[in-house]
Amino acid sequence: MNTSIVLDAVLKHAPLSRAGISERTGLNKATVSSLVLDLIDAHLVYEIGPGESSGGRKPVMLLFNEKAGYAVGIDLGVNYIRGILTDLAGGVIADAHIELGRANQELPLEQLTGCIDGLIKQAPDSPYGIVGIGVGVPGIVDDQGVILFAPNMRLKQVALKQMLESRYSLSVTIDNEANAGAQGEQTYGAGRGIRNQIYVSVGIGIGTGIILNKELFKGASGFSGELGHLSIQYDGKPCSCGNQGCWELYASENALLEQASSLGYASLGQLLKAAEQGDERVRQLFSDIGSYMGVGIANIVNVFNPDVVIVGNRMSSAATWIGPAMREAVAARSLPYHRAQLSILFAELQEQSAVRGAAYYAISDFFAKVRSV
């Protein structure tokens, strides 16, 4: 436990001296010195030379060695795979992106493992090598890393964690993509330091990651956050989840593309370009989608009363075109007391929220093991 306390102090407050660690943790200086030597021997901490003196001998300052190992993060989307290689501080070393096409309706295992293989090959030499793999997926995942149900990919009971651990002999963490996105924004993006926040992932479908009191809320069975399947129209369109009138049928990238086909556009990229070039039909289409996004967000605001709602994933790239109508709908439909201190933001990490969060899961799992030794 004391080793964990010292490591946490260096992670949070470096550069830090041994005396500084003792002051912050309450551990005596002899214990701190011994534990620091252990962490140096473990390649997790290193000395960088003297710091400022407060009257006596200059203290030797310590830093966390973020290059001691590397993690792979994967965002497995319905129509894409995004991957990154990070150091142990979450800094991005390499990235990869694969477009899968809209018709993908099965687990793209070959493309997934190809992406992971390519990232692993780019990892520099380090004492711990690849410490783990984190994966965000667009569906319901249990605590064993089994994809129980991913309606937009028509996946059920897929033991993805077991598949990847068998192939790579590494620790693998699987979670819902929106949860990973919420974690990414809280750790590295727009949600840093914010106590209550809801991350809304708007891609082919819609998912949400709920952070309350700075902790990811997963519900009694671990499956909370499927707010894309809120019913916003009683007798609306049938959804692949089995419900009718789900929010994601009206406010997602898929909803956008269905309507855009009549205008001759087939991809989000084409629509963004057309909007930038002044196509008023496309701008109106984005505005309509933004209004529907605002309807769902208003429900979220009324239920959770968060400090902030963060909109991320692919549709965040259309912030200019969807933002005004979205905010107008939230203002019209949410309770005034609930929105009085509300901020609605677009993801600081843009399309990388989930993949950064997935890598964070792998890093956190590694630190948990280090602390338990």
XYZ file of C-alpha atoms in Angstrom:
373
model
C 0.000 0.000 0.000
C 2.830 2.421 0.813
C 4.424 1.774 -2.585
C 1.101 2.641 -4.183
C 0.879 5.856 -2.150
C 4.368 6.949 -3.226
C 3.732 6.096 -6.889
C 0.457 8.036 -6.833
C 2.219 11.058 -5.355
C 4.789 11.050 -8.169
C 2.104 10.510 -10.818
C 0.017 13.439 -9.584
C 2.615 15.953 -8.398
C 5.938 15.338 -10.175
C 8.520 16.709 -10.318
C 8.705 15.890 -6.643
C 11.521 15.261 -4.165
C 11.649 12.514 -1.580
C 11.015 15.137 1.091
C 8.055 16.410 -0.915
C 6.620 12.896 -1.078
C 7.030 12.562 2.690
C 5.217 15.853 3.272
C 2.331 14.954 0.965
C 1.845 11.386 2.131
C 2.738 11.519 5.840
C 5.206 8.648 5.389
C 8.549 9.049 7.155
C 11.573 9.960 5.046
C 13.367 6.629 5.513
C 10.313 4.694 4.280
C 9.920 7.040 1.306
C 13.599 6.679 0.353
C 13.338 2.894 0.420
C 10.144 2.846 -1.640
C 11.542 5.311 -4.169
C 14.542 3.020 -4.682
C 12.132 0.159 -5.329
C 10.268 2.251 -7.919
C 13.541 3.287 -9.566
C 14.612 -0.367 -9.735
C 11.201 -1.134 -11.274
C 11.858 1.552 -13.963
C 8.718 3.458 -12.979
C 10.445 6.488 -11.444
C 13.710 8.230 -12.302
C 15.812 11.090 -10.957
C 16.218 14.288 -12.984
C 18.711 16.211 -10.876
C 18.481 18.897 -8.192
C 15.513 21.163 -7.640
C 15.223 24.483 -5.809
C 16.649 24.573 -2.309
C 14.620 25.882 0.618
C 17.757 26.620 2.618
C 19.686 23.360 2.796
C 21.044 20.918 0.256
C 19.231 20.953 -3.077
C 16.737 18.047 -3.280
C 16.927 15.458 -6.024
C 13.721 15.602 -8.045
C 11.794 12.586 -9.291
C 9.629 12.008 -12.359
C 7.344 9.204 -13.442
C 8.812 7.185 -16.313
C 5.951 7.213 -18.825
C 8.191 5.388 -21.326
C 8.415 2.288 -19.107
C 5.651 0.653 -21.138
C 2.959 1.232 -23.741
C -0.764 0.561 -24.109
C -3.044 -0.066 -27.078
C -6.478 1.542 -27.221
C -9.156 0.550 -29.736
C -12.485 2.175 -30.601
C -14.439 -0.490 -32.486
C -17.194 1.357 -34.314
C -19.966 0.065 -36.521
C -18.310 1.486 -39.639
C -14.721 2.097 -38.493
C -11.873 0.930 -36.280
C -9.734 3.554 -34.591
C -6.592 2.612 -32.686
C -3.790 4.310 -30.778
C -0.553 3.397 -29.065
C 0.122 5.452 -25.931
C 2.786 5.718 -23.282
C 1.876 5.206 -19.625
C 0.909 8.867 -19.236
C -1.612 8.537 -22.068
C 0.502 10.409 -24.613
C -0.246 9.241 -28.154
C 2.739 7.594 -29.886
C 0.986 6.234 -32.988
C -2.522 5.968 -34.368
C -4.477 4.046 -37.000
C -7.865 4.309 -38.673
C -9.774 1.784 -40.788
C -13.054 2.508 -42.566
C -15.352 -0.527 -42.588
C -18.297 0.781 -44.625
C -21.921 1.123 -43.518
C -22.890 -2.477 -44.302
C -20.652 -4.066 -41.653
C -22.877 -6.389 -39.606
C -20.410 -8.754 -37.944
C -17.276 -8.672 -35.822
C -14.441 -7.521 -38.123
C -11.882 -9.648 -36.300
C -9.287 -9.711 -39.075
C -9.255 -5.928 -39.404
C -9.285 -5.510 -35.623
C -6.289 -7.751 -35.018
C -4.496 -6.226 -38.007
C -4.899 -2.794 -36.431
C -3.616 -4.037 -33.067
C -0.683 -5.841 -34.697
C 0.348 -2.691 -36.546
C 0.275 -0.578 -33.394
C 2.231 -3.104 -31.342
C 4.976 -3.167 -33.991
C 5.425 0.588 -33.558
C 6.055 0.399 -29.807
C 9.596 1.454 -28.800
C 11.643 -0.870 -26.629
C 10.731 -0.508 -22.965
C 11.044 -2.406 -19.676
C 7.383 -3.540 -19.657
C 6.622 -3.594 -23.385
C 2.896 -3.576 -24.163
C 1.124 -3.538 -20.799
C -2.395 -4.189 -22.111
C -5.133 -3.545 -24.640
C -8.340 -1.593 -24.043
C -11.309 -1.819 -26.414
C -14.497 0.248 -26.575
C -17.416 -1.408 -28.402
C -20.871 -0.068 -29.383
C -22.986 -2.344 -27.233
C -23.674 -3.927 -23.870
C -20.612 -5.596 -22.330
C -20.463 -7.709 -19.175
C -17.661 -7.772 -16.602
C -16.089 -10.787 -18.348
C -15.539 -8.807 -21.550
C -18.365 -10.512 -23.438
C -20.334 -8.383 -25.906
C -23.840 -9.362 -24.856
C -25.683 -7.269 -27.423
C -24.554 -4.745 -30.020
C -27.712 -4.064 -32.041
C -26.132 -1.897 -34.718
C -23.610 -4.663 -35.461
C -26.070 -7.507 -34.812
C -23.663 -9.099 -32.362
C -24.712 -11.283 -29.436
C -22.646 -13.225 -26.908
C -19.205 -12.498 -28.432
C -16.361 -13.314 -25.995
C -14.043 -10.620 -27.332
C -11.831 -10.372 -24.244
C -11.111 -14.099 -24.355
C -10.384 -13.973 -28.095
C -7.864 -11.153 -27.763
C -6.179 -12.436 -24.598
C -5.688 -15.830 -26.247
C -4.105 -14.218 -29.294
C -1.859 -11.660 -27.564
C -1.234 -13.111 -24.077
C -1.868 -9.633 -22.709
C -4.412 -8.196 -20.301
C -7.462 -6.959 -22.258
C -10.221 -4.649 -20.989
C -13.506 -4.404 -22.903
C -16.131 -1.759 -22.182
C -18.951 0.081 -23.842
C -17.615 2.694 -26.283
C -19.513 5.576 -24.668
C -18.154 4.659 -21.230
C -14.667 4.701 -22.729
C -15.415 8.085 -24.297
C -16.590 9.488 -20.980
C -13.403 8.218 -19.340
C -11.273 9.709 -22.105
C -12.848 13.157 -21.797
C -12.708 13.073 -17.982
C -9.031 12.107 -17.948
C -7.602 13.961 -20.931
C -10.295 16.239 -22.374
C -13.180 18.620 -21.738
C -14.365 16.792 -18.604
C -11.207 17.205 -16.512
C -12.068 18.222 -12.956
C -15.841 18.221 -13.559
C -17.820 16.281 -10.954
C -21.013 15.366 -12.841
C -20.902 14.925 -16.592
C -22.694 12.979 -19.299
C -20.788 12.037 -22.440
C -23.011 11.548 -25.494
C -21.395 9.488 -28.240
C -23.116 10.218 -31.556
C -22.062 7.864 -34.336
C -24.085 5.312 -36.285
C -26.031 4.961 -33.023
C -26.044 6.951 -29.787
C -24.575 5.864 -26.474
C -23.887 7.714 -23.248
C -21.286 7.486 -20.534
C -22.470 8.739 -17.147
C -19.998 10.162 -14.632
C -21.440 11.106 -11.243
C -19.255 12.455 -8.445
C -16.237 11.832 -10.718
C -16.995 8.090 -10.914
C -18.289 6.186 -13.922
C -21.838 5.089 -13.117
C -22.641 1.644 -14.548
C -25.865 0.713 -12.771
C -26.898 -2.362 -10.796
C -25.942 -4.836 -13.535
C -23.205 -2.758 -15.141
C -25.214 -1.818 -18.230
C -26.336 1.784 -17.694
C -25.916 4.433 -20.368
C -28.020 3.061 -23.236
C -29.805 6.386 -23.544
C -29.742 6.191 -27.325
C -32.704 3.879 -26.794
C -34.797 6.421 -24.938
C -38.198 6.501 -26.627
C -38.783 9.979 -28.012
C -41.702 8.998 -30.270
C -44.383 6.645 -28.961
C -45.292 4.948 -32.242
C -42.066 5.779 -34.070
C -39.734 3.815 -36.298
C -38.806 0.247 -35.258
C -35.313 -0.044 -33.799
C -32.855 -2.935 -34.028
C -32.959 -3.117 -30.216
C -36.619 -4.205 -30.383
C -38.086 -0.893 -29.266
C -39.824 1.818 -31.285
C -39.084 5.518 -31.626
C -35.585 5.352 -30.105
C -33.618 8.595 -29.919
C -30.787 7.274 -32.089
C -33.205 6.662 -34.983
C -33.661 10.439 -35.296
C -30.404 12.016 -34.096
C -27.495 9.759 -35.125
C -25.104 9.614 -38.057
C -27.241 6.803 -39.448
C -30.346 9.013 -39.289
C -28.405 11.750 -41.067
C -27.211 9.440 -43.835
C -30.674 7.965 -44.405
C -32.053 11.431 -45.113
C -28.965 12.537 -47.057
C -29.341 9.748 -49.617
C -32.205 11.650 -51.253
C -29.826 14.587 -51.741
C -27.189 12.418 -53.389
C -24.757 12.195 -50.473
C -23.480 8.937 -49.014
C -21.024 9.830 -46.235
C -20.565 12.215 -43.347
C -17.422 13.572 -44.987
C -19.325 14.482 -48.149
C -22.005 16.224 -46.111
C -19.487 18.237 -44.099
C -17.812 19.391 -47.305
C -21.166 20.346 -48.826
C -22.150 22.310 -45.717
C -18.823 24.155 -45.760
C -19.396 25.010 -49.424
C -22.777 26.542 -48.619
C -25.301 23.835 -49.558
C -28.365 25.090 -47.660
C -30.186 21.751 -47.996
C -27.357 19.997 -46.170
C -27.088 22.735 -43.574
C -30.810 22.386 -42.880
C -30.422 18.616 -42.591
C -27.690 19.052 -39.998
C -29.876 21.553 -38.160
C -32.782 19.090 -38.078
C -30.523 16.380 -36.672
C -29.231 18.897 -34.113
C -32.798 19.584 -32.973
C -33.396 15.892 -32.372
C -30.090 15.660 -30.515
C -31.306 18.490 -28.294
C -34.518 16.607 -27.503
C -32.584 13.682 -26.039
C -30.089 15.901 -24.255
C -32.979 17.806 -22.637
C -34.215 14.508 -21.199
C -30.716 13.787 -19.888
C -30.530 17.236 -18.296
C -33.926 16.826 -16.623
C -32.997 13.401 -15.213
C -29.364 13.886 -14.149
C -28.939 17.664 -13.685
C -25.259 17.394 -14.733
C -22.627 20.122 -14.710
C -21.840 19.425 -18.343
C -22.986 17.394 -21.325
C -20.174 16.544 -23.750
C -21.076 15.552 -27.312
C -18.466 13.352 -28.972
C -17.711 10.743 -31.631
C -18.044 11.286 -35.373
C -20.952 13.729 -35.350
C -18.956 16.138 -33.188
C -17.132 17.098 -36.390
C -20.395 18.783 -37.465
C -20.504 21.019 -34.368
C -20.791 24.192 -36.451
C -23.939 22.946 -38.170
C -25.714 21.016 -35.409
C -24.725 23.064 -32.357
C -27.146 26.021 -32.589
C -30.284 23.915 -33.162
C -29.204 21.434 -30.484
C -28.747 24.145 -27.860
C -32.014 25.798 -28.856
C -33.903 22.528 -28.353
C -32.275 21.951 -24.962
C -33.216 25.469 -23.858
C -36.819 24.955 -24.991
C -37.315 21.482 -23.499
C -35.294 21.249 -20.280
C -36.330 22.573 -16.890
C -34.858 26.021 -16.218
C -33.506 25.104 -12.784
C -31.718 22.071 -14.241
C -30.032 23.984 -17.049
C -29.189 27.114 -15.066
C -25.550 26.065 -14.544
C -25.352 23.603 -17.427
C -22.622 23.691 -20.069
C -23.001 21.827 -23.361
C -19.634 21.146 -24.956
C -18.273 19.260 -27.900
C -15.539 16.748 -27.105
C -12.099 18.286 -26.728
C -10.599 15.032 -28.025
C -13.047 15.117 -30.953
C -13.259 11.607 -32.454
C -10.538 10.236 -30.142
C -12.456 10.347 -26.847
C -13.278 6.630 -26.786
C -9.947 5.387 -28.068
C -8.080 7.488 -25.494
C -10.399 6.169 -22.784
C -9.823 2.600 -23.947
C -6.051 3.063 -23.680
C -6.567 4.560 -20.216
C -8.344 1.347 -19.173
C -5.263 -0.673 -20.158
C -2.941 1.714 -18.302
C -5.135 1.677 -15.185
C -5.199 -2.116 -15.195
C -1.391 -2.148 -15.341
C -1.107 0.289 -12.419
C -3.570 -1.778 -10.400
C -1.305 -4.790 -10.823
C 1.805 -2.790 -9.907
C 0.114 -1.502 -6.760
C -0.950 -4.995 -5.708
C 2.570 -6.452 -5.882
